[in-house]
Amino acid sequence: MTTKTTEKTFRCNVNYQFDISLEDLQCLFCTMGQDTSYWCHDIVVGEIKQDSAGCYILEDNHEYEGNCVWVKDLTLDTKIKVEDKEEDTHEFKVKDVIKAIENIVSGKTNLNTEDCGTIFEAFKDNDLGLIDASIADSILQITTYNTLVYG
């Protein structure tokens, strides 16, 4: 007869507050534009006009990188539109990206522990240089689909 012993574990929740600057959000969108083209065509942050051929008309208050274009003056309610390779369009707001980051660092997503830790460190230390294109892609996927789909 074999006996099985189990260890008691206890869980606690820890709250931590991040201050995310406008510049950090702009850097994050820039990085998202670098490695998401394998699953999405377009990431548009804010209202950006298009010409008759569907090309974006960039003005002084716009920036872009890869397949992401954004307005420089972001707010929590700035709309984001993601068009994926399946031709589905997903719409949400900047505050939803921040909520996804909160869920990631709180362990409420399927993102691996190492990347969650990197995201936590990046925002804790105000060093978005820690977030590479792959991790930024994961943040966008979790914001878009509420889970990591392609990873």
Short mmCIF file of C-alpha atoms in Angstrom, two decimals:
data_model
loop_
_atom_site.label_atom_id
_atom_site.label_comp_id
_atom_site.label_asym_id
_atom_site.label_seq_id
_atom_site.Cartn_x
_atom_site.Cartn_y
_atom_site.Cartn_z
CA MET A 1 0.00 0.00 0.00
CA THR A 2 1.42 3.34 -1.09
CA THR A 3 0.51 6.52 0.67
CA LYS A 4 0.44 9.81 -1.12
CA THR A 5 1.39 12.97 0.70
CA THR A 6 0.29 16.34 -0.47
CA GLU A 7 1.75 19.67 0.39
CA LYS A 8 -0.50 22.51 1.42
CA THR A 9 -0.01 25.66 -0.58
CA PHE A 10 -1.41 29.09 -0.04
CA ARG A 11 -1.99 31.77 -2.62
CA CYS A 12 -1.88 35.50 -2.10
CA ASN A 13 -2.64 38.35 -4.47
CA VAL A 14 -0.21 41.23 -4.69
CA ASN A 15 -1.16 44.63 -6.09
CA TYR A 16 1.42 46.74 -7.88
CA GLN A 17 0.81 50.04 -9.61
CA PHE A 18 2.45 51.00 -12.89
CA ASP A 19 2.58 54.46 -14.36
CA ILE A 20 2.59 54.09 -18.14
CA SER A 21 3.58 57.23 -19.98
CA LEU A 22 2.29 58.38 -23.36
CA GLU A 23 5.81 57.86 -24.72
CA ASP A 24 5.83 54.26 -23.41
CA LEU A 25 2.54 53.53 -25.18
CA GLN A 26 3.89 54.99 -28.41
CA CYS A 27 7.01 52.82 -28.08
CA LEU A 28 4.85 49.77 -27.42
CA PHE A 29 2.78 50.35 -30.58
CA CYS A 30 5.99 50.87 -32.54
CA THR A 31 7.29 47.52 -31.30
CA MET A 32 3.94 45.81 -31.99
CA GLY A 33 4.23 46.89 -35.62
CA GLN A 34 7.50 44.99 -36.03
CA ASP A 35 6.45 41.36 -35.49
CA THR A 36 2.71 40.96 -35.96
CA SER A 37 2.45 40.72 -39.74
CA TYR A 38 2.27 36.93 -39.66
CA TRP A 39 -1.21 37.10 -38.09
CA CYS A 40 -2.53 40.58 -38.82
CA HIS A 41 -2.55 43.00 -41.76
CA ASP A 42 -3.16 46.29 -40.00
CA ILE A 43 -3.01 47.88 -36.58
CA VAL A 44 -4.50 51.37 -36.56
CA VAL A 45 -4.43 53.40 -33.36
CA GLY A 46 -6.64 56.46 -33.59
CA GLU A 47 -8.47 58.01 -36.50
CA ILE A 48 -6.21 58.03 -39.55
CA LYS A 49 -7.58 58.93 -42.97
CA GLN A 50 -7.07 56.75 -46.01
CA ASP A 51 -6.92 57.68 -49.67
CA SER A 52 -9.04 56.04 -52.37
CA ALA A 53 -6.49 53.20 -52.71
CA GLY A 54 -6.71 52.41 -49.00
CA CYS A 55 -3.28 53.87 -48.12
CA TYR A 56 -3.02 55.86 -44.91
CA ILE A 57 -2.56 59.60 -45.22
CA LEU A 58 0.16 60.35 -42.70
CA GLU A 59 0.22 63.75 -41.08
CA ASP A 60 2.56 65.38 -38.57
CA ASN A 61 0.69 63.83 -35.65
CA HIS A 62 1.09 60.24 -36.96
CA GLU A 63 3.84 57.67 -36.66
CA TYR A 64 4.18 54.17 -38.06
CA GLU A 65 6.31 51.04 -37.91
CA GLY A 66 5.73 47.87 -39.89
CA ASN A 67 2.00 47.22 -40.03
CA CYS A 68 1.09 49.64 -37.21
CA VAL A 69 0.18 53.29 -37.59
CA TRP A 70 -0.79 55.49 -34.64
CA VAL A 71 -1.62 59.01 -33.61
CA LYS A 72 0.94 60.60 -31.33
CA ASP A 73 -1.64 62.08 -28.96
CA LEU A 74 -3.11 58.95 -27.37
CA THR A 75 -5.74 58.81 -24.66
CA LEU A 76 -7.24 55.87 -22.80
CA ASP A 77 -10.24 56.04 -25.11
CA THR A 78 -8.28 56.18 -28.38
CA LYS A 79 -9.73 53.48 -30.61
CA ILE A 80 -7.60 50.65 -31.96
CA LYS A 81 -8.53 48.56 -34.97
CA VAL A 82 -6.76 45.29 -35.78
CA GLU A 83 -7.44 43.44 -39.00
CA ASP A 84 -6.16 39.87 -38.84
CA LYS A 85 -5.18 37.49 -41.65
CA GLU A 86 -8.63 35.89 -41.48
CA GLU A 87 -10.03 39.31 -42.55
CA ASP A 88 -11.69 39.71 -39.13
CA THR A 89 -11.66 43.21 -37.68
CA HIS A 90 -11.22 43.66 -33.93
CA GLU A 91 -11.87 46.98 -32.24
CA PHE A 92 -10.92 48.05 -28.74
CA LYS A 93 -9.33 51.02 -26.96
CA VAL A 94 -5.93 51.92 -25.54
CA LYS A 95 -7.25 51.20 -22.05
CA ASP A 96 -7.84 47.59 -23.16
CA VAL A 97 -4.12 47.25 -23.94
CA ILE A 98 -3.35 48.48 -20.44
CA LYS A 99 -5.87 46.00 -19.00
CA ALA A 100 -4.18 43.19 -20.99
CA ILE A 101 -0.80 44.21 -19.52
CA GLU A 102 -2.36 44.14 -16.05
CA ASN A 103 -3.76 40.65 -16.71
CA ILE A 104 -0.42 39.43 -18.05
CA VAL A 105 1.64 40.57 -15.05
CA SER A 106 -1.06 39.21 -12.72
CA GLY A 107 -0.73 35.73 -14.22
CA LYS A 108 -4.27 35.74 -15.65
CA THR A 109 -3.27 34.80 -19.21
CA ASN A 110 -1.65 31.88 -20.98
CA LEU A 111 1.58 33.78 -21.66
CA ASN A 112 4.68 31.98 -20.36
CA THR A 113 6.10 32.97 -16.98
CA GLU A 114 9.37 34.31 -18.38
CA ASP A 115 7.66 36.78 -20.75
CA CYS A 116 5.22 37.81 -17.99
CA GLY A 117 8.21 38.58 -15.78
CA THR A 118 9.89 40.58 -18.53
CA ILE A 119 6.75 42.67 -19.02
CA PHE A 120 6.51 43.25 -15.27
CA GLU A 121 10.17 44.33 -15.09
CA ALA A 122 9.82 46.60 -18.13
CA PHE A 123 6.94 48.57 -16.65
CA LYS A 124 8.22 48.44 -13.06
CA ASP A 125 11.58 49.87 -14.11
CA ASN A 126 10.22 52.12 -16.91
CA ASP A 127 12.46 50.28 -19.36
CA LEU A 128 10.39 49.33 -22.40
CA GLY A 129 13.62 48.34 -24.11
CA LEU A 130 13.08 44.99 -22.35
CA ILE A 131 9.99 44.36 -24.48
CA ASP A 132 11.06 42.95 -27.82
CA ALA A 133 8.83 42.54 -30.88
CA SER A 134 7.82 39.01 -29.86
CA ILE A 135 6.62 40.09 -26.43
CA ALA A 136 4.84 43.15 -27.87
CA ASP A 137 3.15 40.78 -30.31
CA SER A 138 1.97 38.65 -27.36
CA ILE A 139 0.53 41.74 -25.65
CA LEU A 140 -1.40 42.61 -28.81
CA GLN A 141 -2.68 39.05 -29.25
CA ILE A 142 -3.89 38.93 -25.65
CA THR A 143 -5.56 42.32 -26.08
CA THR A 144 -7.17 41.25 -29.37
CA TYR A 145 -8.24 37.68 -28.55
CA ASN A 146 -8.07 37.65 -24.72
CA THR A 147 -5.51 34.84 -25.07
CA LEU A 148 -2.22 34.05 -26.80
CA VAL A 149 -3.29 32.43 -30.09
CA TYR A 150 -0.15 32.31 -32.24
CA GLY A 151 2.74 31.47 -30.04
#
